[in-house]
Short mmCIF file of C-alpha atoms in Angstrom, two decimals:
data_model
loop_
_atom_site.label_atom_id
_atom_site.label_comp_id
_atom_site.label_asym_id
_atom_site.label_seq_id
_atom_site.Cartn_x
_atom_site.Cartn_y
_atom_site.Cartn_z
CA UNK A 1 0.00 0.00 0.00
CA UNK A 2 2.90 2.70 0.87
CA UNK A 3 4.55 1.27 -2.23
CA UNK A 4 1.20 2.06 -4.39
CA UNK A 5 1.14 5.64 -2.72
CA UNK A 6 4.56 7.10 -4.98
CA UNK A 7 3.77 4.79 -7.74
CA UNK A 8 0.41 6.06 -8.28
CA UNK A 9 1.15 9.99 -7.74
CA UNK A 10 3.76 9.83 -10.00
CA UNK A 11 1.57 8.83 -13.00
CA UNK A 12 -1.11 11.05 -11.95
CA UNK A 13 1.31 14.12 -12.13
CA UNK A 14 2.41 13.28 -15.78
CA UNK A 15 -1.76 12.31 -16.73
CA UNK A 16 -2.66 16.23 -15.83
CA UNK A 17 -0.49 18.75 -17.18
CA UNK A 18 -0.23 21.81 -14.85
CA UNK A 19 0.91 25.53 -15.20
CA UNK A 20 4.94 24.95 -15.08
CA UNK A 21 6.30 26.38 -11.36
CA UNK A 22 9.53 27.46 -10.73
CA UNK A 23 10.62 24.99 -7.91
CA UNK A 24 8.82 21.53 -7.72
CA UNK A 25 5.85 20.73 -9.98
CA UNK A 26 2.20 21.41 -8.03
CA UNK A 27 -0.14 18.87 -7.99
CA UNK A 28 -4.01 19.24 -7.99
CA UNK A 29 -5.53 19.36 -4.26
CA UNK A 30 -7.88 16.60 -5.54
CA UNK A 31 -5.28 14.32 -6.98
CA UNK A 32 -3.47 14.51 -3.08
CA UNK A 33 -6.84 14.19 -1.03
CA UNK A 34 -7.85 11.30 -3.47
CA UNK A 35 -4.64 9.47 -2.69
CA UNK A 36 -5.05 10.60 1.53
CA UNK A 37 -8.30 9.50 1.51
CA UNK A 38 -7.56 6.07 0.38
CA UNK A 39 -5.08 5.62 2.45
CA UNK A 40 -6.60 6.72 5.33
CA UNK A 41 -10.10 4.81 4.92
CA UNK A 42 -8.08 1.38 4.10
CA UNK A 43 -6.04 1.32 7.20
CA UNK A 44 -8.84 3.25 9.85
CA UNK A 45 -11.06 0.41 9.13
CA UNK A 46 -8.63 -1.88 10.39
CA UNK A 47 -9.39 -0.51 13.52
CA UNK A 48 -12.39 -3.08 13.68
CA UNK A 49 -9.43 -5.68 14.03
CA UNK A 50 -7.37 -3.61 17.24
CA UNK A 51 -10.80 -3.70 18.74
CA UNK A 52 -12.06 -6.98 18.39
CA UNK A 53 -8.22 -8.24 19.47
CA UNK A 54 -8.47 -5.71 22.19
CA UNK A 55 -11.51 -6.66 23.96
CA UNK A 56 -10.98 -10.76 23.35
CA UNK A 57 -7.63 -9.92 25.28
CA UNK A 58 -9.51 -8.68 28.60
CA UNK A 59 -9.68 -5.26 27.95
CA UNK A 60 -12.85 -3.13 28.61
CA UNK A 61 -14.41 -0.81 26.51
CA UNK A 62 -13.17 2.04 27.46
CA UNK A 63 -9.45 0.32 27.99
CA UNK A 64 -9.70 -0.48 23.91
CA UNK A 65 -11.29 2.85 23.14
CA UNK A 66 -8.41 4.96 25.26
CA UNK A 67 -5.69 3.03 23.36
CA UNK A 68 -6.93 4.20 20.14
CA UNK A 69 -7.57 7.28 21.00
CA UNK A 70 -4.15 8.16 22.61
CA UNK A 71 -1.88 5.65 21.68
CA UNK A 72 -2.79 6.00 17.91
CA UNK A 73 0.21 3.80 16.62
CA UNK A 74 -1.52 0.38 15.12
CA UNK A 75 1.37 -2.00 16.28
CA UNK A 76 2.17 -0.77 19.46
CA UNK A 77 -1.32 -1.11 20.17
CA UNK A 78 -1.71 -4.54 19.49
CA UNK A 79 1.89 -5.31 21.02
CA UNK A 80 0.80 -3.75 24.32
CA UNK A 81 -3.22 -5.78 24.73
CA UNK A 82 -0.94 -9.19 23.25
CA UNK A 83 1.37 -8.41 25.99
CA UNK A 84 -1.27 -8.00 28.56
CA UNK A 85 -3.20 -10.84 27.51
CA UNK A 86 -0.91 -12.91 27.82
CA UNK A 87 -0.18 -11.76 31.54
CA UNK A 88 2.43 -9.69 31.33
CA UNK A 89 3.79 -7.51 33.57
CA UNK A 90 2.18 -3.69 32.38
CA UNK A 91 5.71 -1.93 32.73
CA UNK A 92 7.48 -5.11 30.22
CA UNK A 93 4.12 -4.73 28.14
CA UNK A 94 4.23 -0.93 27.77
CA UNK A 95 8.23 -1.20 26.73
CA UNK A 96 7.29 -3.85 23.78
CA UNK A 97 4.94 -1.25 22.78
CA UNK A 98 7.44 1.86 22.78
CA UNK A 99 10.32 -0.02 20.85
CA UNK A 100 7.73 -0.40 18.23
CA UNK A 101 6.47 3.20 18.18
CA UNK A 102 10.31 4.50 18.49
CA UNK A 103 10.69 4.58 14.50
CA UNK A 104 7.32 7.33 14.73
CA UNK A 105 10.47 9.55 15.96
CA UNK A 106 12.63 9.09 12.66
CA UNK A 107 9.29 9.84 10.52
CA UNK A 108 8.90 12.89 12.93
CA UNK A 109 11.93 14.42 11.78
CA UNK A 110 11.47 13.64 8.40
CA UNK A 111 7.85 14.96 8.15
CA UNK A 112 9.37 18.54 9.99
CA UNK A 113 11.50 19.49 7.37
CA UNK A 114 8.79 19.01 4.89
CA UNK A 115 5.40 20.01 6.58
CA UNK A 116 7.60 22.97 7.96
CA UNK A 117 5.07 23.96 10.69
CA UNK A 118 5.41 26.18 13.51
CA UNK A 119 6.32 25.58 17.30
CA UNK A 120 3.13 26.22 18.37
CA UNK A 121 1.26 23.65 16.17
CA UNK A 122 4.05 20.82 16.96
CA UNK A 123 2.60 19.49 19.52
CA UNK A 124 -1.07 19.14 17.80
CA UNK A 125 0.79 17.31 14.37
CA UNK A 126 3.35 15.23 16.55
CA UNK A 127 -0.41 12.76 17.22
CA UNK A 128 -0.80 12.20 14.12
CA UNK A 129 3.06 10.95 12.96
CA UNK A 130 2.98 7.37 11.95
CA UNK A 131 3.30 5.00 9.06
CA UNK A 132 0.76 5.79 6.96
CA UNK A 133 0.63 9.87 7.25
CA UNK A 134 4.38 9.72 6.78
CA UNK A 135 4.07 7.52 3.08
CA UNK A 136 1.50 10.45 1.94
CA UNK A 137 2.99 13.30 3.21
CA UNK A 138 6.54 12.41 1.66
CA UNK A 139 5.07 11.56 -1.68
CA UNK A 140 4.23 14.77 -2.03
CA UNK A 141 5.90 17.21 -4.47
CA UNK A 142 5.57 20.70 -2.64
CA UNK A 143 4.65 22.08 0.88
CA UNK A 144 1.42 23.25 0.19
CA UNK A 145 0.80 19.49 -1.31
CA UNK A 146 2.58 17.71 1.29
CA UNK A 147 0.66 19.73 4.23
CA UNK A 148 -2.75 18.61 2.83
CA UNK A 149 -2.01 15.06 2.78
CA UNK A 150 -1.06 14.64 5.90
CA UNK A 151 -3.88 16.72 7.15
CA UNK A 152 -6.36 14.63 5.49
CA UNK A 153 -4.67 11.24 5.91
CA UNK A 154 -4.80 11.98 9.61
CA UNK A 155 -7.84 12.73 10.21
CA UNK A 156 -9.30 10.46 8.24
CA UNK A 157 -7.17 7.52 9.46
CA UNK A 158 -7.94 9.36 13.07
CA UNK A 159 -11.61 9.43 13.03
CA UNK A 160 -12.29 6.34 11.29
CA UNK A 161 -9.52 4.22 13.59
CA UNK A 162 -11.09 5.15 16.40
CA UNK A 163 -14.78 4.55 15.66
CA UNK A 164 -14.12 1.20 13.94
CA UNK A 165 -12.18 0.70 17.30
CA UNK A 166 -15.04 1.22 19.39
CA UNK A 167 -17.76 -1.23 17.00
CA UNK A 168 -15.32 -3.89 16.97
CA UNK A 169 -14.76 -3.97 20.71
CA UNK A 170 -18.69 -4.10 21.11
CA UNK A 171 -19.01 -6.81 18.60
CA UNK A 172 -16.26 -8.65 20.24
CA UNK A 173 -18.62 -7.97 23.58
CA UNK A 174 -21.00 -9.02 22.52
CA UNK A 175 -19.62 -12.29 21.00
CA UNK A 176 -18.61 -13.38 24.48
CA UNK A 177 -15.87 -16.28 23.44
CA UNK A 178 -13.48 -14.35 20.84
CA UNK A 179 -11.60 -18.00 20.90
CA UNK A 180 -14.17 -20.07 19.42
CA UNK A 181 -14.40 -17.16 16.51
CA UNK A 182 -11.14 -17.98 15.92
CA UNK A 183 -10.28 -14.02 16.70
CA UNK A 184 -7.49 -14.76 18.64
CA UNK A 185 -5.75 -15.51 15.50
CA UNK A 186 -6.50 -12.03 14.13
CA UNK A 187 -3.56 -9.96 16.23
CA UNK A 188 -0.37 -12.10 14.64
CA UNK A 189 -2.26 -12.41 11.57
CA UNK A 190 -1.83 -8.40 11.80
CA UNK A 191 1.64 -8.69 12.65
CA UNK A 192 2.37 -10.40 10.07
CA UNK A 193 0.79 -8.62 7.54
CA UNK A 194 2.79 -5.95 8.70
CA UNK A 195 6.30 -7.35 9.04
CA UNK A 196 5.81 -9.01 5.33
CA UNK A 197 6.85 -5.86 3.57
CA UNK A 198 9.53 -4.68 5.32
CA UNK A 199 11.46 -8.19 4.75
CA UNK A 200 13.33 -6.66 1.36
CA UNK A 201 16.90 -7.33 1.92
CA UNK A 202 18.46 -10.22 3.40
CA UNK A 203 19.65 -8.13 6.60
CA UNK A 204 16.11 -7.80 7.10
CA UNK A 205 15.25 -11.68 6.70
CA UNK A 206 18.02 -12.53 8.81
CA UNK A 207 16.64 -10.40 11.59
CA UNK A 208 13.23 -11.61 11.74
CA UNK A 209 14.45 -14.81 12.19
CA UNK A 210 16.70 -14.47 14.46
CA UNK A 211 14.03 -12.66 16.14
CA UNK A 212 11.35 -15.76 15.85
CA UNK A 213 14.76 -18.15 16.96
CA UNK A 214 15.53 -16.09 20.01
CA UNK A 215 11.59 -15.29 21.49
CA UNK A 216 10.96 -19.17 20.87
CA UNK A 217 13.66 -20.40 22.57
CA UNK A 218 13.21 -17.84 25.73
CA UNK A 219 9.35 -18.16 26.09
CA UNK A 220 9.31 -21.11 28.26
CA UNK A 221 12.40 -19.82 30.20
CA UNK A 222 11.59 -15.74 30.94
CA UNK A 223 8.55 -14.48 32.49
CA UNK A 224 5.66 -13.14 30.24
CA UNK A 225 6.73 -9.94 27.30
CA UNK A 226 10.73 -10.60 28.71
CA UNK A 227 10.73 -12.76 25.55
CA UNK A 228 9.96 -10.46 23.15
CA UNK A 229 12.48 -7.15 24.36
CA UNK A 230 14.97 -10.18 24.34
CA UNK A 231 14.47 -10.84 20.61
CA UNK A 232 14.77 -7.00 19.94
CA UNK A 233 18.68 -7.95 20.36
CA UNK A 234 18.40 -9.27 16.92
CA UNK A 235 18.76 -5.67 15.63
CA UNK A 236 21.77 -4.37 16.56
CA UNK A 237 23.16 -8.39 16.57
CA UNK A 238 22.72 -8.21 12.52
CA UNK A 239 23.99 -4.87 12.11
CA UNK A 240 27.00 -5.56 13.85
CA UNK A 241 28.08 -8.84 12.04
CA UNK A 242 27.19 -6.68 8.59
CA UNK A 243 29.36 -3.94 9.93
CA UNK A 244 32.30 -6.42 10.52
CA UNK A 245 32.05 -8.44 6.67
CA UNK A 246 31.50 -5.04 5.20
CA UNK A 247 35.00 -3.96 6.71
CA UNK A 248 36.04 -7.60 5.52
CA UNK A 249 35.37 -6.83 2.41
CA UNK A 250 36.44 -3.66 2.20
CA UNK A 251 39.83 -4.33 2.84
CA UNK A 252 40.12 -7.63 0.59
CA UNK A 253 38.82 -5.14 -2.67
CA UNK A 254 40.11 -1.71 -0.90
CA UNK A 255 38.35 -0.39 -3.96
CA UNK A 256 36.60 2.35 -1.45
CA UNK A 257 33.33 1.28 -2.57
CA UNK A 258 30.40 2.03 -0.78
CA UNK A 259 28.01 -0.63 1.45
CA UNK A 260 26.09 -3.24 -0.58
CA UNK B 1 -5.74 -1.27 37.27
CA UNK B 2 -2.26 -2.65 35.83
CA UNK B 3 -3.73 -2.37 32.65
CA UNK B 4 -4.49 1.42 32.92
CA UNK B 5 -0.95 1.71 33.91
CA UNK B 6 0.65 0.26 30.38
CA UNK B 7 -2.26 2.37 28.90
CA UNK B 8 -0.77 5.54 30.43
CA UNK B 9 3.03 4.44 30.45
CA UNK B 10 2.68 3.06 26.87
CA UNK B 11 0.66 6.70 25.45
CA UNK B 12 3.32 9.15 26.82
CA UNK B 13 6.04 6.91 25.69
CA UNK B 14 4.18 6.74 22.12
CA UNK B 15 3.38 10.38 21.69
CA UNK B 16 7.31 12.02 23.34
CA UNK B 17 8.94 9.94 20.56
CA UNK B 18 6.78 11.44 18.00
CA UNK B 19 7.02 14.75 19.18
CA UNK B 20 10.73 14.37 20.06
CA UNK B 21 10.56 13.87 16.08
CA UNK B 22 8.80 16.30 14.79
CA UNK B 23 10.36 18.89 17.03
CA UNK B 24 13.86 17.80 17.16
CA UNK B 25 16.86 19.93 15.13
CA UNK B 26 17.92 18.39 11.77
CA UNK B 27 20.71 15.79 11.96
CA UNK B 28 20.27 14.88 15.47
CA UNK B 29 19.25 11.02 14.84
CA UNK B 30 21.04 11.28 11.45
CA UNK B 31 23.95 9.03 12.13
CA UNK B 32 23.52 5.85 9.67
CA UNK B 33 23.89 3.47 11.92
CA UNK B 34 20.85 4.89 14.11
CA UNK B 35 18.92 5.37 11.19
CA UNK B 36 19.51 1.44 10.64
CA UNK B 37 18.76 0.27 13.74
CA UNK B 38 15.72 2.16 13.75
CA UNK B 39 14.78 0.78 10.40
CA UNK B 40 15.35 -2.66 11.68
CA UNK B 41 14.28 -2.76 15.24
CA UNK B 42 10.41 -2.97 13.73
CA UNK B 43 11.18 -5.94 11.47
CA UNK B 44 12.50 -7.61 15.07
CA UNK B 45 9.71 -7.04 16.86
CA UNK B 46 7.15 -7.99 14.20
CA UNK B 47 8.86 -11.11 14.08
CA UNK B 48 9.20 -11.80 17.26
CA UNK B 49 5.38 -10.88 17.81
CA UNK B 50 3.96 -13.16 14.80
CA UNK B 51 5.95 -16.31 16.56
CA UNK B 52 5.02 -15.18 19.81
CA UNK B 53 1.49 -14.90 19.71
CA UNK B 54 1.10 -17.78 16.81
CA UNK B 55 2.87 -20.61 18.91
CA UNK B 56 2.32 -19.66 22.46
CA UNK B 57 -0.26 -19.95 25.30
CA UNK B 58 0.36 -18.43 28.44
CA UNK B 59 4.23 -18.95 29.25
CA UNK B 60 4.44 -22.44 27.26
CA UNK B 61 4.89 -23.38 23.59
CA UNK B 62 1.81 -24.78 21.67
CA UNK B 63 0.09 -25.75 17.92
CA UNK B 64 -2.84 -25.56 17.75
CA UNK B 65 -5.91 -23.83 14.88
CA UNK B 66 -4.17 -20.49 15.51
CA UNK B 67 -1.04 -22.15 13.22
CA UNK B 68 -2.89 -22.64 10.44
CA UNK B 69 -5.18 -19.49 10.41
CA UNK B 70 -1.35 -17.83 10.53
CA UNK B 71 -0.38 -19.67 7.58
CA UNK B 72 -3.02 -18.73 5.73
CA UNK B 73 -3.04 -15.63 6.17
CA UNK B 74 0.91 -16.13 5.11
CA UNK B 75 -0.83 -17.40 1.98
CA UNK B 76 -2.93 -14.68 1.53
CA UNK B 77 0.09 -12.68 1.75
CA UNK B 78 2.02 -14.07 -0.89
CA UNK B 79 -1.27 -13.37 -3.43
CA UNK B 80 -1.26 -9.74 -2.69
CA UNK B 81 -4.60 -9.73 -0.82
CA UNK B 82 -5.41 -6.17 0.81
CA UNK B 83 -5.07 -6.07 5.30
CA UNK B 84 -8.51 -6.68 5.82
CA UNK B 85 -8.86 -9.67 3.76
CA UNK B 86 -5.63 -11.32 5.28
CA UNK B 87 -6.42 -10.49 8.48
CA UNK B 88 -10.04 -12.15 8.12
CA UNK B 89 -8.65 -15.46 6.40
CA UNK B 90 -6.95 -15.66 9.34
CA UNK B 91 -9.78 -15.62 11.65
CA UNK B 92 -12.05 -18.24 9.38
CA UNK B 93 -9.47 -20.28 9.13
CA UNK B 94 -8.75 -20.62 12.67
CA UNK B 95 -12.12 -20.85 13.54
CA UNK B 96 -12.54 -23.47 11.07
CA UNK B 97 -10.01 -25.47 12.60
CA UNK B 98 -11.62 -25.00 16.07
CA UNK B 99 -15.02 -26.11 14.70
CA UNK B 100 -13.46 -29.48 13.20
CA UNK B 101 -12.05 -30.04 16.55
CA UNK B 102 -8.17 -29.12 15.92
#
């Protein structure tokens, strides 16, 4: 879906011919809330899933409906009620939960360069930073463009998270036994979904499963969510054995060459 | 009450980093090898998650209809099919299983 976002702004710039502009070329405001809106309608609904998860994991109501409304970061979300269901300590839970929304910072100071807002309206945009916003707003050719995407990708993604949030934790309510709906399986079906297109490179692949290697082998051994900040080790782990057979290699060719 | 504490814990945490983002100078978190780790620390986690929650009950290891809903939706995946529709193969699947007694 992020993938489809450049791919399909780029041919809709060369399909409508604009009024030439000095800097970058401007782009119709329909063409940019057409692709925010899509974006933001096809992942808010997937709020029905957070919810459903949310409330077969314990929570209440208004538990699954603050998450949404504050935490507003898909994956953390369901890390932290997966966590919990699972009886884990809140602190280990919550930490699961802010490893995943730490990349929200690197999008953060990507966006700020580009949305170029002021102090004062910071704090109001910083809610709205996360995967989805981020793919818009940087697909954008100019300010003015880039501004309006993320605008309307976050609040649509914003309103329509949180109310498909609060039907699917009714549903889930009123379901009583999430198990037998087989909606326990929805949360690493998520996951996964996720993960799947961020395995590109074969750093990445090797992470993931050292990741899976290391939180299978700890699970029966650490208490409950230990597992999981234990497999985060993976990360630096790769990076540093890369490091090392890049300088390995770099000294066999000593060509100067830059990383794969 | 525990789990209003990882609610409260887990939304500060989740908004400072954004805003720490957003509001922090240029070139700060610029260095490459922060930028990797950054990049890579999600595809850990995922993983880690997906196993986690596909193969385990409580503190022990188990297989059970949750397996095959994941692979499934592992299938569904690999055909391109949108979130929602993986994400609900999973869940039929699974509750397929469950319903023929696996």
């Amino acid at each position: 879906m992020v993938r489809g976002v450049s791919e399909q702004t780029e041919i809709r710039s060369t399909e409508r011919p604009v009024p030439p502009q000095p800097a970058a070329p401007a782009k119709p405001d329909s063409a940019v809330i057409r692709d925010a809106l899509g974006v933001g309608v096809a992942v808010g609904l997937s709020g029905f899933a957070f919810g459903v998860t949310s409330a077969g994991a314990g929570l209440s109501l208004l538990q699954t409906c603050a998450l949404s409304l504050l935490v507003f970061t898909g994956a953390s979300q369901f890390a932290l009620v997966g966590a919990l269901a699972a009886g884990g300590n809140p602190l280990t839970a919550a930490a699961g939960a802010f490893f995943l929304g730490a990349r929200n910072a690197f999008y953060g100071l990507r966006l700020s360069a580009v949305l170029g807002y002021r102090a004062a309206l910071k704090p109001l945009a910083a809610h709205w930073v996360i995967d989805e916003t981020t793919a818009v707003t940087l697909a954008q050719p100019d300010r003015r463009s880039a501004r309006l995407g993320f605008t309307v990708t976050g609040l649509t993604l914003y309103v329509l998270w949180n109310l498909t949030t609060f039907v699917g934790a009714l549903g889930a309510e009123a379901l009583g036994d999430t198990r037998a709906w087989g909606l326990d399986a929805a949360s690493p079906a998520v996951f996964l979904a996720l993960l799947a297109p961020m395995l590109r490179t074969t750093v990445e692949r090797v992470a993931a499963g050292l990741a899976v290697v290391l939180v299978m082998v700890t699970l029966p051994l650490l208490p409950t969510g230990v597992p999981v900040l234990v497999s985060a080790l993976a990360a630096p782990a790769v990076l540093v054995v890369q490091g090392r057979r890049e300088r390995v290699t770099e000294n066999r060719t000593a060509t100067g060459e830059d990383r794969s | 009450m525990n789990v209003w504490i990882a609610i409260v814990v887990t939304a500060v945490g989740c908004y400072l980093v954004k805003y720490l983002g957003l509001s922090a100078p240029a070139g700060v978190l610029e260095r490459p090898l922060v930028k990797r780790l950054a990049a890579l620390l999600p595809v850990a986690l995922l993983a880690a998650l997906t196993a986690q929650q596909t193969f385990s009950d409580g503190g022990s290891l188990v297989l059970d209809a949750k397996a095959a809903g994941v692979a499934a939706a592992a299938v569904a995946l690999v055909l391109r099919a949108p979130f929602l529709l993986v994400v609900g193969v999973a869940v039929v699947v699974t509750a397929g299983v469950r319903a023929l007694g696996g």
